C-alpha positions in Angstrom: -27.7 -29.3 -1.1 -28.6 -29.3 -4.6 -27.0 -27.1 -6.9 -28.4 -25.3 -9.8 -27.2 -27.6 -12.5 -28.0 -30.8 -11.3 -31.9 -29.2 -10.3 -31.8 -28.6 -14.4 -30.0 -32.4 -15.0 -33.0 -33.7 -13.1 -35.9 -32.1 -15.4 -35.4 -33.4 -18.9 -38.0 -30.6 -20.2 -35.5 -27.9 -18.6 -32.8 -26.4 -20.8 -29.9 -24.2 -19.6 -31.1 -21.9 -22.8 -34.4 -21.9 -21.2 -33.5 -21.9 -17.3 -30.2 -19.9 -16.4 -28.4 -21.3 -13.6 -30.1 -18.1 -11.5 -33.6 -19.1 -12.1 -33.2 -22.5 -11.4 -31.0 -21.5 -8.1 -33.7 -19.4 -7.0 -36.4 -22.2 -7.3 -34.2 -24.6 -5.6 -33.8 -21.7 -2.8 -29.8 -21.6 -2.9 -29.0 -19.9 0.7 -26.2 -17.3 -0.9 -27.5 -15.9 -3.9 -25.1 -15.5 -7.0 -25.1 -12.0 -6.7 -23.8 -11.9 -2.6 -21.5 -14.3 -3.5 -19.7 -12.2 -5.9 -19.8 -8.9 -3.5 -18.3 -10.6 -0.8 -15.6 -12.1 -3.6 -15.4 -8.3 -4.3 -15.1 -6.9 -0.7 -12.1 -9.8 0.2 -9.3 -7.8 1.7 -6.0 -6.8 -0.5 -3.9 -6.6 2.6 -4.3 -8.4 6.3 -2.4 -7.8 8.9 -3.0 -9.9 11.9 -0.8 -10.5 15.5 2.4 -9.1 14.0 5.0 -8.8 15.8 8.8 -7.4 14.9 10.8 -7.2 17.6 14.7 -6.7 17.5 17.1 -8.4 20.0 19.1 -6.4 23.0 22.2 -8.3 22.8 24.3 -8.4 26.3 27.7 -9.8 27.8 30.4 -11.2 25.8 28.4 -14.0 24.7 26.2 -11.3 23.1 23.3 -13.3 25.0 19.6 -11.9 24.1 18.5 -10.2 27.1 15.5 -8.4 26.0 13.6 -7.0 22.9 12.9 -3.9 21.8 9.5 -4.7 20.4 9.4 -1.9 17.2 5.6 -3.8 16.3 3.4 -5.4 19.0 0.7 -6.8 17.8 -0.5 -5.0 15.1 -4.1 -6.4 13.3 -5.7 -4.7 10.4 -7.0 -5.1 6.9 -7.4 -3.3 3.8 -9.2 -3.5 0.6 -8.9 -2.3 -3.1 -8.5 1.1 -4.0 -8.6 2.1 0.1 -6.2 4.8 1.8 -5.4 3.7 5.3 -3.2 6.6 7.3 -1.1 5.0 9.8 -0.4 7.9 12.5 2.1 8.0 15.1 5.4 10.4 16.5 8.7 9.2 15.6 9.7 6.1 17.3 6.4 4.7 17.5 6.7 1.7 14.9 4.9 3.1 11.9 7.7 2.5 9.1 8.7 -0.8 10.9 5.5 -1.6 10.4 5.9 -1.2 6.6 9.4 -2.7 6.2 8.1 -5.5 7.7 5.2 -5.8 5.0 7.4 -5.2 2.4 9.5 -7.9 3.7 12.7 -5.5 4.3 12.5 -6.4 7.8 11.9 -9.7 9.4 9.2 -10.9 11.4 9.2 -12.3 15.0 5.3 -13.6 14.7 2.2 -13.3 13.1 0.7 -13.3 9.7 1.0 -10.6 6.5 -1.5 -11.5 3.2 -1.3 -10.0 0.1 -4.7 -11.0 -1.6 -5.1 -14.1 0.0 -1.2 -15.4 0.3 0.9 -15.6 3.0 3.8 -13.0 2.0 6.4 -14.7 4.5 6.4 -18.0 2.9 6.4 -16.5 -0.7 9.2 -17.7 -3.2 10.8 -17.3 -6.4 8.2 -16.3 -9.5 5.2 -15.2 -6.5 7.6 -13.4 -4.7 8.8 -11.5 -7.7 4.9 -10.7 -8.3 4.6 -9.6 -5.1 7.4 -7.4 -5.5 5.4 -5.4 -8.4 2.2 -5.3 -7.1 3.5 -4.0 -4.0 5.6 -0.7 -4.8 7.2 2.1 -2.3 7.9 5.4 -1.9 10.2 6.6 1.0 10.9 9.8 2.8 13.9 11.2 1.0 14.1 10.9 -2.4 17.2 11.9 -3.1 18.7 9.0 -1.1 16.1 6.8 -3.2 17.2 7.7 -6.8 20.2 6.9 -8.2 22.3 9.7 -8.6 24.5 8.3 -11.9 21.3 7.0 -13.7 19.2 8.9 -15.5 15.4 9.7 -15.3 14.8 6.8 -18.3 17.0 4.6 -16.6 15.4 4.7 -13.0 12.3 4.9 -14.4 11.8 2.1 -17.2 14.9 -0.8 -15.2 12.0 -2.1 -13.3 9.9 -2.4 -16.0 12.5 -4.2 -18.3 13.4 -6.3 -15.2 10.0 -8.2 -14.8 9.2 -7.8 -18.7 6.9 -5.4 -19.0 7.9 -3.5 -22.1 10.6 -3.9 -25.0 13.6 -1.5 -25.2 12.7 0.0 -27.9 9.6 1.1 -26.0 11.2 2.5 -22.8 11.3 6.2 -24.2 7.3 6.1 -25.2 6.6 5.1 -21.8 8.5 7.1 -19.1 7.6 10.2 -21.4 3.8 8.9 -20.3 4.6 8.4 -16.7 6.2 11.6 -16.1 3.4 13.3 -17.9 0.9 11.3 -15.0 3.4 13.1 -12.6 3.3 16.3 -14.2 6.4 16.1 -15.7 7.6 17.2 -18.8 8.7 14.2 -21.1 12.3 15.6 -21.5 13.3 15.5 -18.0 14.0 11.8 -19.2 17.4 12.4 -20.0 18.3 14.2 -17.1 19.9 13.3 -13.9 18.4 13.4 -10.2 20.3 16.1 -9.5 18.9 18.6 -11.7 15.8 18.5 -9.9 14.3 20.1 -6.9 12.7 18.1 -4.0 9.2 18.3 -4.9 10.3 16.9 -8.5 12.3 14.2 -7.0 9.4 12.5 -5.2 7.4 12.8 -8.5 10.1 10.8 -10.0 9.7 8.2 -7.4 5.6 8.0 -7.4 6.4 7.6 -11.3 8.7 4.8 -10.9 6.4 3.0 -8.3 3.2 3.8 -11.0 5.7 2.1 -13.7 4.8 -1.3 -12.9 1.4 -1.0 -12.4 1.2 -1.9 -8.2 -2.2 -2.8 -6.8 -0.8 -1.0 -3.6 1.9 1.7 -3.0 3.2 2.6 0.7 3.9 5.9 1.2 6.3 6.2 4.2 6.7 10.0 5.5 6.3 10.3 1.1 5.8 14.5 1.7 7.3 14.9 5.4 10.7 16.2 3.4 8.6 19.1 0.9 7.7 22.4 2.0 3.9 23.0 2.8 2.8 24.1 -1.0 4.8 21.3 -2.7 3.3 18.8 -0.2 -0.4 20.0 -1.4 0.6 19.2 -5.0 1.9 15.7 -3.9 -0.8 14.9 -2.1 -3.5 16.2 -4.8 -1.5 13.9 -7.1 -1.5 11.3 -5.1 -5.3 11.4 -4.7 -5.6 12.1 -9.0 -3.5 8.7 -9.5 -5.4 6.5 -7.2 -8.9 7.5 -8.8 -7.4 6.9 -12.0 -5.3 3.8 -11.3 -7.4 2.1 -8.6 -4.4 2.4 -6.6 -4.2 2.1 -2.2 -2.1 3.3 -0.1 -1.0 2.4 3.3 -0.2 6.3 4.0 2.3 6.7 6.7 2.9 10.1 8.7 4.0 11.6 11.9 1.1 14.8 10.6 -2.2 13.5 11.2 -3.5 17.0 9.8 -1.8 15.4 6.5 -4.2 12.5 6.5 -6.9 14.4 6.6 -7.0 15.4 3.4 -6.0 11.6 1.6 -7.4 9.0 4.4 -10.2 7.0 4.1 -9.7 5.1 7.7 -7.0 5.9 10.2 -4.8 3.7 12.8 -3.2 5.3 15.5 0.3 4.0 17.0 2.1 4.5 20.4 5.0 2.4 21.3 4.8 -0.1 18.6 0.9 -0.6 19.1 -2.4 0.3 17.4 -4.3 2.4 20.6 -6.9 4.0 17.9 -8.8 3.2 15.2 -11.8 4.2 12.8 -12.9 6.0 9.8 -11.0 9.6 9.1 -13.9 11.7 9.9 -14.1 10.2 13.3 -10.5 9.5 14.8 -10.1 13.1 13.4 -13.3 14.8 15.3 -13.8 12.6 18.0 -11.0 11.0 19.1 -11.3 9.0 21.8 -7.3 8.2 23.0 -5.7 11.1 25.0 -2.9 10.6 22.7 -4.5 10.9 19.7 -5.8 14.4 20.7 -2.2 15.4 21.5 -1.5 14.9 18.1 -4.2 16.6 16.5 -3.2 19.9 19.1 0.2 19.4 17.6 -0.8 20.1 13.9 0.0 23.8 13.2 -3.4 26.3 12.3 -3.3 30.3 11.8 -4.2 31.9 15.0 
């Protein structure tokens, strides 16, 4: 098929300053307009998930010979795009923080495919690896088991940052005052230590220390499961303040699917290591169509 700049080679008279390449591709009838081309450029997927397994061995015998396999994630498909919040819902047990180890490459995989905007994460190495590393950020359950207890906030906050370059020493102290501000933090907890804070404060610390280098994408596993019911609303109402003003999405992970309602934009159910529901918030959470996943919305506490 002829393209838009030979069509404009092949007519001396023709200019590109008097023919843009959109005129002349709509005279030559392109098939994929300019203009679809860069939405579906624009709605590519950050993260795609597709046939993963993980699966641990059951060792047996004196020969510790693999008998069986407890298979933690079975098959697990989905995607996400840019600035989406996917809740991943499920009881204890079920696979849901496997599922994220396993993306974040803390846990290996038996089979199937992870890919971070386009790569393959599993074969990743050295200087892409590292990248992947900060676009890709965390924030576990417990943050007092996540923060170091003999650092302080600077420290924990601005290592990361120094580590893949990001800012000069001299500029650490301008910059976590910043991100604890995002947090709603005030800029002198920087020289304090973990400790001195409560639990609600901790887990600001950590969303701070993921924002610090700027991730495309921050997993959330169980991130408000530990803070009482008032605290969790202020997490979550942060949460939903950065991503608008970030760009930010988050694989949200919970055993409450009545948290999700309030910070999901899609939903995947898991039993048993295994997606069994799937669809947009609003319908998984009014009409769902798994017995299981009506079990867990009976489960979520209501007045009267």
């Amino acid at each position: 098929m002829t393209n838009a700049s030979d069509f404009i080679k092949g007519n001396p008279d023709m200019t590109e300053d008097t023919l843009s390449l959109e005129e002349a591709a709509a005279r030559i009838k392109v098939k994929a307009p300019i203009s679809s081309i860069q939405q579906s450029v624009a709605e590519k997927p950050l993260l795609e998930v597709d046939g993963l397994n993980t699966w641990f061995p059951i060792k047996k015998g004196i020969f510790a010979r693999t008998a069986g396999y407890v298979k933690a994630v079975n098959g697990v498909s989905f995607s996400m795009k840019a600035g989406e919040t996917l809740g991943v819902v499920g009881e204890s047990g079920c696979g849901k923080s496997t599922l994220s180890r396993t993306i974040l490459r803390l846990e290996k995989a038996h089979s199937g495919t992870v890919r971070f905007m386009g790569e393959d994460v599993f074969s990743m190495k050295g200087q892409q690896l590292q990248q992947y590393r900060r676009d890709m950020q965390v924030v576990f359950q417990d943050p007092h088991a996540t923060l170091n207890p003999r650092h302080s906030i600077l420290d924990i906050l601005t290592e990361g940052m120094l580590v893949h370059g990001l800012i000069k020493p001299g500029e650490a102290q301008d910059v976590a005052a910043q991100l604890l501000q995002d947090v709603g933090l005030q800029p002198d907890a920087m020289h304090r230590y973990p400790h001195a804070f409560s639990g609600g404060q901790r887990q600001r610390i950590c969303i701070a220390r993921a924002l610090a280098l700027k991730p495309k994408m921050i997993i959330c596993d169980e991130a408000v499961s530990a803070l009482d019911l008032s605290i969790r609303a202020q997490v979550l109402n942060l949460l939903m303040e950065l991503k608008d003003k970030y760009g930010l999405a988050y694989l949200f992970i919970t055993h409450d699917i009545g948290v999700v309602e309030h910070i999901a934009d899609n939903i995947i159910v898991m039993y048993k290591g295994e997606i069994v529901e799937r669809g947009t918030a609003t319908d998984v959470l009014l009409n769902p169509q798994e017995a299981y996943t009506q079990r867990l919305i009976a489960a979520v506490p209501r007045v009267g």
